[in-house]
Amino acid sequence: MSFLDRLFGQETRSKDIAKQRLQLVLVHDRAGIPAALIELIKDEIIQVISKHLEIDREAMEVNLTVAEKGQNRLVADIPIIHVKEPYGT
Amino acid sequence: MTTRVVTITSGKGGVGKTTTTANLAASLAQAGKRVVAIDADIGLRNLDVVLGLENRIVYDIVDVVEGRCRLRQALIRDKRLPDLNLLPAAQTRDKSAVRPDQMIHLVEQLYNDFDFVLIDSPAGIEQGFRNAIAPAKEILIVTTPEVSAVRDADRIIGLIEAEGKGPGRLILNRIKPDLVKRGDMLDTHDVLDILAIELIGIVPEDESIVVSTNKGVPIVMNGATPAGVAYRNIARRLLGEEVPFQVLKTTHPGLLDRLFRFARGQG
Ligand SMILES: Nc1ncnc2c1ncn2[C@@H]1O[C@H](COP(=O)(O)OP(=O)(O)OP(=O)(O)O)[C@@H](O)[C@H]1O
Ligand SMILES: [Mg+2]
């Protein structure tokens, strides 16, 4: 990676990739919940919500967060595009 | 006087537990502390060769546990450092030859006669690890700055907490300052960020470790090498001294580093 690339942030340093990957894998390790299970849950949430609302599937996020001491949480952020018939106006 | 029982463990294999145990044991003995280093890696014993004591083994830990000899008979006293003693692992048995309660009983027999008992844990999270941490009052976790080693260290930290032996302190081994500088190796800050545990030492990658292991002379007995200084600092921190963490040197200092050292009269 050249000096200019780094200056302009063109390429991510490999240690930053390592750190991100570690942080992600450890969230799942610590909670004892595999990443694939979250994906499955995400798909099922989409199915349920899509019956009533049109949502932005690309922008939707379902994340596991692990508290230092306390409860693990599933945090969902689901952008709504519009309400489906017959509820919508 | 209370005997401090310190287990050195890691999760992932080959990250430097045995090297660390040997050097801390030697360094503490140099400081006048009476030390027993126990090799808990039954079936894959190594602490004896790293310490250069392999030719003096008569009895081992399994002989003690199975009553073929007394504990004192199995201890090998280092002639170079009379305060340093080794209890070797058995080479022809496996981890199931000793149980955690037997380890606790064995270590209790060393209470009062020694200042430190250091236990070199095998890799993994199975019985060998359980044996090694059972008698521990303090735990040092060794990791290298790699994704897999840090991940395993996190698992070990969790297990140690669950056993009520936490939180333990971290030794970051095999840091390569040049790679860190390039952004191609996790640095101390990154690893501490992830593991959220107290740091007790940073050991650089150092070729003199290979030489000292070849000779069976722990690197702390070998003058001032970067890793030797790092291990000595860890021993001092164990003894309660406040030793600042060194800034590891890169082979080609950048302009800023050079200016900085020059400005501080170290150039
Ligand atoms: N700071 C260092 N610089 C260079 N080489 C090192 C360093 N630390 C350890 N090593 C080398 O790495 C190898 C593994 O070290 P060591 O045997 O201490 O690891 P370990 O964690 O005890 O392994 P195991 O899990 O197999 O018991 C050895 O060849 C050792 O010399
Ligand atoms: Mg070892």
mmCIF file of C-alpha atoms and ligand atoms in Angstrom:
data_model
loop_
_atom_site.group_PDB
_atom_site.id
_atom_site.type_symbol
_atom_site.label_atom_id
_atom_site.label_comp_id
_atom_site.label_asym_id
_atom_site.label_seq_id
_atom_site.Cartn_x
_atom_site.Cartn_y
_atom_site.Cartn_z
ATOM 1 C CA MET A 1 0.000 0.000 0.000
ATOM 2 C CA SER A 2 1.459 3.337 -0.954
ATOM 3 C CA PHE A 3 1.794 6.323 1.274
ATOM 4 C CA LEU A 4 -0.813 8.215 -0.758
ATOM 5 C CA ASP A 5 -3.301 5.362 -0.540
ATOM 6 C CA ARG A 6 -2.989 5.376 3.179
ATOM 7 C CA LEU A 7 -3.185 9.136 3.403
ATOM 8 C CA PHE A 8 -6.456 9.154 1.529
ATOM 9 C CA GLY A 9 -7.757 6.042 3.194
ATOM 10 C CA GLN A 10 -7.996 4.097 -0.066
ATOM 11 C CA GLU A 11 -7.122 0.777 1.427
ATOM 12 C CA THR A 12 -7.980 -0.561 4.866
ATOM 13 C CA ARG A 13 -5.007 -1.676 6.883
ATOM 14 C CA SER A 14 -5.067 -5.425 7.465
ATOM 15 C CA LYS A 15 -5.004 -4.965 11.215
ATOM 16 C CA ASP A 16 -8.241 -2.997 11.034
ATOM 17 C CA ILE A 17 -9.832 -5.868 9.140
ATOM 18 C CA ALA A 18 -8.485 -8.262 11.769
ATOM 19 C CA LYS A 19 -9.927 -6.149 14.547
ATOM 20 C CA GLN A 20 -13.361 -5.874 12.932
ATOM 21 C CA ARG A 21 -13.519 -9.591 12.268
ATOM 22 C CA LEU A 22 -12.479 -10.360 15.814
ATOM 23 C CA GLN A 23 -15.048 -8.035 17.309
ATOM 24 C CA LEU A 24 -17.787 -9.627 15.254
ATOM 25 C CA VAL A 25 -16.809 -13.220 15.901
ATOM 26 C CA LEU A 26 -16.438 -12.565 19.628
ATOM 27 C CA VAL A 27 -19.939 -11.132 19.942
ATOM 28 C CA HIS A 28 -21.260 -14.477 18.739
ATOM 29 C CA ASP A 29 -18.718 -16.549 20.715
ATOM 30 C CA ARG A 30 -19.538 -14.733 23.929
ATOM 31 C CA ALA A 31 -23.291 -15.000 23.516
ATOM 32 C CA GLY A 32 -23.102 -18.601 22.355
ATOM 33 C CA ILE A 33 -25.337 -17.678 19.404
ATOM 34 C CA PRO A 34 -23.955 -18.459 15.959
ATOM 35 C CA ALA A 35 -24.058 -15.782 13.262
ATOM 36 C CA ALA A 36 -26.103 -18.071 11.004
ATOM 37 C CA LEU A 37 -28.912 -18.204 13.562
ATOM 38 C CA ILE A 38 -29.177 -14.423 13.500
ATOM 39 C CA GLU A 39 -29.437 -14.570 9.707
ATOM 40 C CA LEU A 40 -32.237 -17.103 9.991
ATOM 41 C CA ILE A 41 -34.088 -14.955 12.508
ATOM 42 C CA LYS A 42 -33.627 -11.955 10.243
ATOM 43 C CA ASP A 43 -35.238 -13.798 7.334
ATOM 44 C CA GLU A 44 -38.192 -14.795 9.469
ATOM 45 C CA ILE A 45 -38.654 -11.252 10.764
ATOM 46 C CA ILE A 46 -38.733 -10.064 7.159
ATOM 47 C CA GLN A 47 -41.452 -12.579 6.342
ATOM 48 C CA VAL A 48 -43.658 -11.552 9.247
ATOM 49 C CA ILE A 49 -43.284 -7.808 8.843
ATOM 50 C CA SER A 50 -43.627 -7.907 5.066
ATOM 51 C CA LYS A 51 -47.186 -9.104 5.431
ATOM 52 C CA HIS A 52 -48.114 -5.688 6.721
ATOM 53 C CA LEU A 53 -45.353 -3.261 5.872
ATOM 54 C CA GLU A 54 -43.059 -2.771 2.964
ATOM 55 C CA ILE A 55 -39.581 -2.539 4.445
ATOM 56 C CA ASP A 56 -36.148 -1.650 3.155
ATOM 57 C CA ARG A 57 -34.475 -5.040 3.248
ATOM 58 C CA GLU A 58 -31.095 -3.723 2.183
ATOM 59 C CA ALA A 59 -30.908 -1.158 4.955
ATOM 60 C CA MET A 60 -32.393 -3.383 7.627
ATOM 61 C CA GLU A 61 -30.139 -4.476 10.453
ATOM 62 C CA VAL A 62 -30.481 -7.138 13.098
ATOM 63 C CA ASN A 63 -27.534 -7.218 15.465
ATOM 64 C CA LEU A 64 -26.525 -9.095 18.535
ATOM 65 C CA THR A 65 -25.021 -6.942 21.256
ATOM 66 C CA VAL A 66 -23.283 -8.289 24.315
ATOM 67 C CA ALA A 67 -23.329 -6.236 27.467
ATOM 68 C CA GLU A 68 -20.260 -6.332 29.713
ATOM 69 C CA LYS A 69 -22.371 -7.690 32.546
ATOM 70 C CA GLY A 70 -26.037 -8.216 31.929
ATOM 71 C CA GLN A 71 -28.225 -9.285 29.123
ATOM 72 C CA ASN A 72 -27.410 -10.064 25.538
ATOM 73 C CA ARG A 73 -29.736 -8.195 23.210
ATOM 74 C CA LEU A 74 -30.996 -8.543 19.718
ATOM 75 C CA VAL A 75 -31.338 -5.072 18.274
ATOM 76 C CA ALA A 76 -33.383 -4.656 15.087
ATOM 77 C CA ASP A 77 -33.460 -1.521 12.991
ATOM 78 C CA ILE A 78 -35.972 -1.888 10.180
ATOM 79 C CA PRO A 79 -36.665 1.081 7.891
ATOM 80 C CA ILE A 80 -40.307 1.183 6.706
ATOM 81 C CA ILE A 81 -40.999 2.237 3.137
ATOM 82 C CA HIS A 82 -44.772 2.268 3.375
ATOM 83 C CA VAL A 83 -47.738 0.585 4.918
ATOM 84 C CA LYS A 84 -49.467 -2.048 2.841
ATOM 85 C CA GLU A 85 -53.196 -2.189 2.058
ATOM 86 C CA PRO A 86 -55.701 -2.269 3.650
ATOM 87 C CA TYR A 87 -54.189 -0.352 6.539
ATOM 88 C CA GLY A 88 -52.457 2.364 4.553
ATOM 89 C CA THR A 89 -54.078 5.503 3.346
ATOM 90 C CA MET B 1 4.075 -15.739 54.167
ATOM 91 C CA THR B 2 1.712 -16.852 51.442
ATOM 92 C CA THR B 3 2.790 -18.805 48.413
ATOM 93 C CA ARG B 4 1.631 -17.274 45.152
ATOM 94 C CA VAL B 5 0.308 -19.823 42.692
ATOM 95 C CA VAL B 6 0.318 -18.472 39.151
ATOM 96 C CA THR B 7 -0.887 -20.449 36.136
ATOM 97 C CA ILE B 8 0.245 -19.493 32.636
ATOM 98 C CA THR B 9 -2.323 -20.480 30.020
ATOM 99 C CA SER B 10 -3.557 -19.475 26.557
ATOM 100 C CA GLY B 11 -6.166 -21.530 24.770
ATOM 101 C CA LYS B 12 -4.305 -21.626 21.480
ATOM 102 C CA GLY B 13 -1.143 -23.709 21.304
ATOM 103 C CA GLY B 14 2.338 -22.480 20.540
ATOM 104 C CA VAL B 15 1.873 -18.872 21.630
ATOM 105 C CA GLY B 16 4.638 -18.908 24.245
ATOM 106 C CA LYS B 17 3.327 -20.344 27.538
ATOM 107 C CA THR B 18 6.350 -22.529 28.198
ATOM 108 C CA THR B 19 8.826 -19.820 27.210
ATOM 109 C CA THR B 20 7.002 -17.414 29.505
ATOM 110 C CA THR B 21 6.894 -19.850 32.434
ATOM 111 C CA ALA B 22 10.619 -20.629 32.114
ATOM 112 C CA ASN B 23 11.625 -16.985 31.961
ATOM 113 C CA LEU B 24 9.371 -15.783 34.744
ATOM 114 C CA ALA B 25 10.554 -18.648 36.943
ATOM 115 C CA ALA B 26 14.200 -17.833 36.242
ATOM 116 C CA SER B 27 13.662 -14.120 36.672
ATOM 117 C CA LEU B 28 11.857 -14.511 40.002
ATOM 118 C CA ALA B 29 14.598 -16.858 41.215
ATOM 119 C CA GLN B 30 17.196 -14.278 40.178
ATOM 120 C CA ALA B 31 15.298 -11.819 42.361
ATOM 121 C CA GLY B 32 15.821 -14.179 45.286
ATOM 122 C CA LYS B 33 12.344 -15.719 45.324
ATOM 123 C CA ARG B 34 12.009 -19.436 45.967
ATOM 124 C CA VAL B 35 10.245 -20.792 42.895
ATOM 125 C CA VAL B 36 8.772 -24.086 41.728
ATOM 126 C CA ALA B 37 7.852 -24.309 38.045
ATOM 127 C CA ILE B 38 5.390 -27.110 37.352
ATOM 128 C CA ASP B 39 5.035 -28.567 33.864
ATOM 129 C CA ALA B 40 1.346 -29.467 33.621
ATOM 130 C CA ASP B 41 1.605 -30.470 29.964
ATOM 131 C CA ILE B 42 1.566 -34.209 30.635
ATOM 132 C CA GLY B 43 2.486 -36.244 27.553
ATOM 133 C CA LEU B 44 4.110 -33.275 25.802
ATOM 134 C CA ARG B 45 6.638 -32.109 28.327
ATOM 135 C CA ASN B 46 8.794 -29.184 27.296
ATOM 136 C CA LEU B 47 9.508 -26.961 30.253
ATOM 137 C CA ASP B 48 12.462 -29.212 31.138
ATOM 138 C CA VAL B 49 14.223 -28.617 27.817
ATOM 139 C CA VAL B 50 13.467 -24.896 27.735
ATOM 140 C CA LEU B 51 15.036 -24.638 31.191
ATOM 141 C CA GLY B 52 17.912 -26.944 30.184
ATOM 142 C CA LEU B 53 17.146 -29.463 32.947
ATOM 143 C CA GLU B 54 16.070 -32.428 30.811
ATOM 144 C CA ASN B 55 19.033 -34.613 31.754
ATOM 145 C CA ARG B 56 18.347 -34.474 35.443
ATOM 146 C CA ILE B 57 14.825 -35.881 35.527
ATOM 147 C CA VAL B 58 14.339 -38.963 37.679
ATOM 148 C CA TYR B 59 10.724 -38.686 38.804
ATOM 149 C CA ASP B 60 7.817 -36.721 37.404
ATOM 150 C CA ILE B 61 4.461 -35.320 38.480
ATOM 151 C CA VAL B 62 2.614 -38.582 37.818
ATOM 152 C CA ASP B 63 5.113 -40.479 39.979
ATOM 153 C CA VAL B 64 4.276 -38.051 42.784
ATOM 154 C CA VAL B 65 0.514 -38.318 42.301
ATOM 155 C CA GLU B 66 0.660 -42.116 42.123
ATOM 156 C CA GLY B 67 2.844 -42.327 45.211
ATOM 157 C CA ARG B 68 6.036 -43.729 43.668
ATOM 158 C CA CYS B 69 8.056 -40.917 45.195
ATOM 159 C CA ARG B 70 7.695 -37.963 47.523
ATOM 160 C CA LEU B 71 7.129 -34.521 46.055
ATOM 161 C CA ARG B 72 10.537 -33.246 47.228
ATOM 162 C CA GLN B 73 12.292 -36.135 45.480
ATOM 163 C CA ALA B 74 10.761 -35.165 42.164
ATOM 164 C CA LEU B 75 11.802 -31.512 42.343
ATOM 165 C CA ILE B 76 14.881 -30.700 40.279
ATOM 166 C CA ARG B 77 16.924 -27.843 41.641
ATOM 167 C CA ASP B 78 18.640 -25.682 39.028
ATOM 168 C CA LYS B 79 22.371 -25.527 39.789
ATOM 169 C CA ARG B 80 22.695 -22.141 38.091
ATOM 170 C CA LEU B 81 19.873 -20.684 40.155
ATOM 171 C CA PRO B 82 19.437 -22.596 43.404
ATOM 172 C CA ASP B 83 16.084 -20.941 44.120
ATOM 173 C CA LEU B 84 14.633 -22.359 40.912
ATOM 174 C CA ASN B 85 13.004 -25.805 41.010
ATOM 175 C CA LEU B 86 11.247 -27.806 38.332
ATOM 176 C CA LEU B 87 8.526 -30.408 38.742
ATOM 177 C CA PRO B 88 8.552 -32.134 35.337
ATOM 178 C CA ALA B 89 5.552 -33.549 33.518
ATOM 179 C CA ALA B 90 5.382 -37.244 32.648
ATOM 180 C CA GLN B 91 6.171 -37.892 29.017
ATOM 181 C CA THR B 92 4.609 -41.323 28.553
ATOM 182 C CA ARG B 93 1.196 -40.648 30.044
ATOM 183 C CA ASP B 94 -1.698 -38.366 29.148
ATOM 184 C CA LYS B 95 -3.696 -35.590 30.796
ATOM 185 C CA SER B 96 -6.092 -38.021 32.453
ATOM 186 C CA ALA B 97 -3.249 -39.334 34.645
ATOM 187 C CA VAL B 98 -3.851 -36.417 37.038
ATOM 188 C CA ARG B 99 -7.091 -34.910 38.341
ATOM 189 C CA PRO B 100 -7.721 -31.294 39.405
ATOM 190 C CA ASP B 101 -8.129 -32.234 43.089
ATOM 191 C CA GLN B 102 -4.749 -34.024 42.981
ATOM 192 C CA MET B 103 -3.155 -30.891 41.527
ATOM 193 C CA ILE B 104 -4.621 -28.819 44.347
ATOM 194 C CA HIS B 105 -3.339 -31.264 46.944
ATOM 195 C CA LEU B 106 0.095 -31.372 45.356
ATOM 196 C CA VAL B 107 0.479 -27.600 45.236
ATOM 197 C CA GLU B 108 -0.708 -27.277 48.842
ATOM 198 C CA GLN B 109 2.316 -29.314 49.889
ATOM 199 C CA LEU B 110 4.522 -26.544 48.506
ATOM 200 C CA TYR B 111 2.854 -23.818 50.569
ATOM 201 C CA ASN B 112 5.148 -22.007 52.984
ATOM 202 C CA ASP B 113 8.380 -23.416 51.585
ATOM 203 C CA PHE B 114 8.226 -21.444 48.341
ATOM 204 C CA ASP B 115 7.309 -17.899 47.338
ATOM 205 C CA PHE B 116 6.018 -18.792 43.889
ATOM 206 C CA VAL B 117 4.540 -21.813 42.182
ATOM 207 C CA LEU B 118 4.288 -21.239 38.420
ATOM 208 C CA ILE B 119 2.215 -23.711 36.432
ATOM 209 C CA ASP B 120 2.775 -24.148 32.686
ATOM 210 C CA SER B 121 -0.629 -25.083 31.256
ATOM 211 C CA PRO B 122 -1.119 -27.143 28.117
ATOM 212 C CA ALA B 123 -3.064 -25.625 25.215
ATOM 213 C CA GLY B 124 -6.778 -26.300 24.919
ATOM 214 C CA ILE B 125 -9.738 -26.154 27.282
ATOM 215 C CA GLU B 126 -9.878 -29.799 28.311
ATOM 216 C CA GLN B 127 -8.634 -31.674 31.344
ATOM 217 C CA GLY B 128 -5.018 -30.533 31.066
ATOM 218 C CA PHE B 129 -6.177 -26.926 31.251
ATOM 219 C CA ARG B 130 -8.542 -27.750 34.123
ATOM 220 C CA ASN B 131 -5.682 -29.409 36.017
ATOM 221 C CA ALA B 132 -3.460 -26.385 35.474
ATOM 222 C CA ILE B 133 -5.924 -23.791 36.709
ATOM 223 C CA ALA B 134 -7.353 -25.800 39.636
ATOM 224 C CA PRO B 135 -4.647 -24.757 42.137
ATOM 225 C CA ALA B 136 -4.177 -21.245 40.668
ATOM 226 C CA LYS B 137 -4.662 -18.105 42.684
ATOM 227 C CA GLU B 138 -3.608 -15.891 39.787
ATOM 228 C CA ILE B 139 -3.715 -16.471 36.054
ATOM 229 C CA LEU B 140 -1.627 -15.073 33.235
ATOM 230 C CA ILE B 141 -3.042 -15.447 29.746
ATOM 231 C CA VAL B 142 -0.569 -15.473 26.887
ATOM 232 C CA THR B 143 -1.629 -14.501 23.398
ATOM 233 C CA THR B 144 -0.032 -13.381 20.164
ATOM 234 C CA PRO B 145 -1.558 -10.517 18.155
ATOM 235 C CA GLU B 146 -3.350 -12.826 15.716
ATOM 236 C CA VAL B 147 -7.072 -13.259 15.169
ATOM 237 C CA SER B 148 -7.160 -16.932 16.161
ATOM 238 C CA ALA B 149 -4.994 -16.548 19.264
ATOM 239 C CA VAL B 150 -6.957 -13.540 20.527
ATOM 240 C CA ARG B 151 -10.224 -15.339 19.912
ATOM 241 C CA ASP B 152 -9.033 -18.329 21.931
ATOM 242 C CA ALA B 153 -7.740 -16.031 24.667
ATOM 243 C CA ASP B 154 -11.233 -14.530 24.915
ATOM 244 C CA ARG B 155 -12.691 -17.991 25.391
ATOM 245 C CA ILE B 156 -10.154 -18.784 28.099
ATOM 246 C CA ILE B 157 -10.891 -15.494 29.867
ATOM 247 C CA GLY B 158 -14.575 -16.482 29.897
ATOM 248 C CA LEU B 159 -13.799 -19.941 31.315
ATOM 249 C CA ILE B 160 -11.540 -18.490 33.987
ATOM 250 C CA GLU B 161 -14.264 -16.042 35.027
ATOM 251 C CA ALA B 162 -16.767 -18.903 35.185
ATOM 252 C CA GLU B 163 -14.407 -20.788 37.511
ATOM 253 C CA GLY B 164 -14.231 -17.757 39.777
ATOM 254 C CA LYS B 165 -10.523 -17.341 39.041
ATOM 255 C CA GLY B 166 -10.790 -14.238 36.932
ATOM 256 C CA PRO B 167 -10.010 -11.893 35.539
ATOM 257 C CA GLY B 168 -6.348 -12.777 35.010
ATOM 258 C CA ARG B 169 -3.723 -10.635 33.363
ATOM 259 C CA LEU B 170 -2.543 -10.603 29.774
ATOM 260 C CA ILE B 171 0.859 -11.144 28.187
ATOM 261 C CA LEU B 172 1.026 -10.114 24.561
ATOM 262 C CA ASN B 173 3.829 -12.104 22.951
ATOM 263 C CA ARG B 174 5.654 -11.977 19.611
ATOM 264 C CA ILE B 175 4.833 -8.384 18.753
ATOM 265 C CA LYS B 176 6.629 -7.350 15.582
ATOM 266 C CA PRO B 177 7.093 -3.576 15.767
ATOM 267 C CA ASP B 178 7.682 -3.249 12.012
ATOM 268 C CA LEU B 179 4.397 -4.963 11.172
ATOM 269 C CA VAL B 180 2.544 -2.957 13.792
ATOM 270 C CA LYS B 181 3.913 0.238 12.337
ATOM 271 C CA ARG B 182 2.739 -0.759 8.869
ATOM 272 C CA GLY B 183 -0.735 -1.445 10.195
ATOM 273 C CA ASP B 184 -0.403 -5.144 9.456
ATOM 274 C CA MET B 185 -0.468 -6.412 13.014
ATOM 275 C CA LEU B 186 -2.891 -5.796 15.864
ATOM 276 C CA ASP B 187 -1.174 -3.585 18.421
ATOM 277 C CA THR B 188 -1.421 -3.649 22.195
ATOM 278 C CA HIS B 189 -4.196 -1.105 22.178
ATOM 279 C CA ASP B 190 -6.293 -3.150 19.715
ATOM 280 C CA VAL B 191 -5.923 -6.359 21.709
ATOM 281 C CA LEU B 192 -6.757 -4.683 25.011
ATOM 282 C CA ASP B 193 -9.742 -3.025 23.378
ATOM 283 C CA ILE B 194 -11.067 -6.416 22.396
ATOM 284 C CA LEU B 195 -10.206 -8.456 25.462
ATOM 285 C CA ALA B 196 -10.802 -5.787 28.132
ATOM 286 C CA ILE B 197 -8.330 -7.302 30.579
ATOM 287 C CA GLU B 198 -5.357 -5.945 32.499
ATOM 288 C CA LEU B 199 -2.015 -6.057 30.709
ATOM 289 C CA ILE B 200 1.078 -7.325 32.524
ATOM 290 C CA GLY B 201 3.562 -7.572 29.683
ATOM 291 C CA ILE B 202 4.413 -7.053 26.052
ATOM 292 C CA VAL B 203 7.109 -9.320 24.629
ATOM 293 C CA PRO B 204 8.588 -8.583 21.212
ATOM 294 C CA GLU B 205 9.417 -11.205 18.619
ATOM 295 C CA ASP B 206 13.059 -11.913 19.330
ATOM 296 C CA GLU B 207 15.438 -14.283 17.547
ATOM 297 C CA SER B 208 17.491 -14.651 20.685
ATOM 298 C CA ILE B 209 14.635 -16.754 22.081
ATOM 299 C CA VAL B 210 15.472 -19.386 19.481
ATOM 300 C CA VAL B 211 19.140 -19.295 20.449
ATOM 301 C CA SER B 212 18.405 -19.463 24.151
ATOM 302 C CA THR B 213 15.957 -22.328 23.669
ATOM 303 C CA ASN B 214 18.589 -24.159 21.622
ATOM 304 C CA LYS B 215 20.989 -23.871 24.508
ATOM 305 C CA GLY B 216 18.499 -24.529 27.298
ATOM 306 C CA VAL B 217 19.306 -21.238 28.977
ATOM 307 C CA PRO B 218 16.283 -18.971 29.620
ATOM 308 C CA ILE B 219 16.747 -15.656 27.895
ATOM 309 C CA VAL B 220 16.584 -13.695 31.161
ATOM 310 C CA MET B 221 19.853 -15.403 32.136
ATOM 311 C CA ASN B 222 21.454 -14.070 28.993
ATOM 312 C CA GLY B 223 22.095 -10.358 29.338
ATOM 313 C CA ALA B 224 19.974 -7.606 27.845
ATOM 314 C CA THR B 225 17.940 -8.843 24.883
ATOM 315 C CA PRO B 226 14.586 -7.226 24.006
ATOM 316 C CA ALA B 227 12.566 -10.290 25.068
ATOM 317 C CA GLY B 228 14.747 -10.797 28.141
ATOM 318 C CA VAL B 229 14.082 -7.257 29.310
ATOM 319 C CA ALA B 230 10.377 -7.728 28.645
ATOM 320 C CA TYR B 231 10.234 -10.933 30.726
ATOM 321 C CA ARG B 232 12.214 -9.350 33.536
ATOM 322 C CA ASN B 233 9.740 -6.466 33.547
ATOM 323 C CA ILE B 234 6.834 -8.893 33.851
ATOM 324 C CA ALA B 235 8.524 -10.550 36.834
ATOM 325 C CA ARG B 236 8.986 -7.132 38.450
ATOM 326 C CA ARG B 237 5.319 -6.285 37.863
ATOM 327 C CA LEU B 238 4.375 -9.633 39.434
ATOM 328 C CA LEU B 239 6.368 -8.530 42.454
ATOM 329 C CA GLY B 240 4.286 -5.386 42.637
ATOM 330 C CA GLU B 241 6.709 -2.929 41.116
ATOM 331 C CA GLU B 242 5.328 -0.315 38.745
ATOM 332 C CA VAL B 243 7.346 -0.714 35.588
ATOM 333 C CA PRO B 244 6.376 1.414 32.586
ATOM 334 C CA PHE B 245 5.678 -0.464 29.357
ATOM 335 C CA GLN B 246 8.493 -0.118 26.867
ATOM 336 C CA VAL B 247 7.994 1.360 23.459
ATOM 337 C CA LEU B 248 9.183 -1.398 21.131
ATOM 338 C CA LYS B 249 11.768 -0.388 18.593
ATOM 339 C CA THR B 250 11.252 -0.784 14.870
ATOM 340 C CA THR B 251 14.242 -1.719 12.727
ATOM 341 C CA HIS B 252 13.831 1.304 10.473
ATOM 342 C CA PRO B 253 12.657 4.132 12.643
ATOM 343 C CA GLY B 254 10.542 6.648 10.780
ATOM 344 C CA LEU B 255 11.534 10.269 10.509
ATOM 345 C CA LEU B 256 9.252 11.289 13.349
ATOM 346 C CA ASP B 257 10.621 8.589 15.658
ATOM 347 C CA ARG B 258 14.145 9.637 14.850
ATOM 348 C CA LEU B 259 13.419 13.298 15.475
ATOM 349 C CA PHE B 260 11.693 12.366 18.692
ATOM 350 C CA ARG B 261 14.584 10.287 19.964
ATOM 351 C CA PHE B 262 17.027 12.936 18.864
ATOM 352 C CA ALA B 263 15.031 15.561 20.751
ATOM 353 C CA ARG B 264 15.117 13.426 23.879
ATOM 354 C CA GLY B 265 18.825 12.870 23.512
ATOM 355 C CA GLN B 266 18.436 9.209 22.614
ATOM 356 C CA GLY B 267 19.184 9.499 18.923
HETATM 357 N N1 LIG C 1 8.861 -13.664 21.736
HETATM 358 C C1 LIG C 1 9.247 -14.684 20.960
HETATM 359 N N2 LIG C 1 10.095 -14.471 19.924
HETATM 360 C C2 LIG C 1 10.488 -15.498 19.137
HETATM 361 N N3 LIG C 1 10.111 -16.765 19.284
HETATM 362 C C3 LIG C 1 9.261 -17.057 20.290
HETATM 363 C C4 LIG C 1 8.780 -16.036 21.176
HETATM 364 N N4 LIG C 1 7.951 -16.630 22.078
HETATM 365 C C5 LIG C 1 7.904 -17.936 21.771
HETATM 366 N N5 LIG C 1 8.693 -18.215 20.711
HETATM 367 C C6 LIG C 1 8.874 -19.520 20.060
HETATM 368 O O1 LIG C 1 7.595 -20.039 19.750
HETATM 369 C C7 LIG C 1 7.556 -21.447 19.908
HETATM 370 C C8 LIG C 1 6.433 -21.828 20.845
HETATM 371 O O2 LIG C 1 6.717 -21.346 22.142
HETATM 372 P P1 LIG C 1 6.306 -22.147 23.448
HETATM 373 O O3 LIG C 1 6.730 -23.550 23.374
HETATM 374 O O4 LIG C 1 6.737 -21.346 24.623
HETATM 375 O O5 LIG C 1 4.715 -22.073 23.294
HETATM 376 P P2 LIG C 1 3.609 -22.854 24.126
HETATM 377 O O6 LIG C 1 2.452 -21.926 24.227
HETATM 378 O O7 LIG C 1 4.167 -23.380 25.384
HETATM 379 O O8 LIG C 1 3.274 -24.050 23.142
HETATM 380 P P3 LIG C 1 2.366 -25.358 23.461
HETATM 381 O O9 LIG C 1 0.947 -24.880 23.359
HETATM 382 O O10 LIG C 1 2.733 -26.312 22.388
HETATM 383 O O11 LIG C 1 2.719 -25.811 24.834
HETATM 384 C C9 LIG C 1 8.927 -21.842 20.432
HETATM 385 O O12 LIG C 1 9.688 -22.288 19.342
HETATM 386 C C10 LIG C 1 9.480 -20.557 20.993
HETATM 387 O O13 LIG C 1 10.882 -20.520 20.945
HETATM 388 MG MG MG C 2 4.128 -25.380 26.168
#
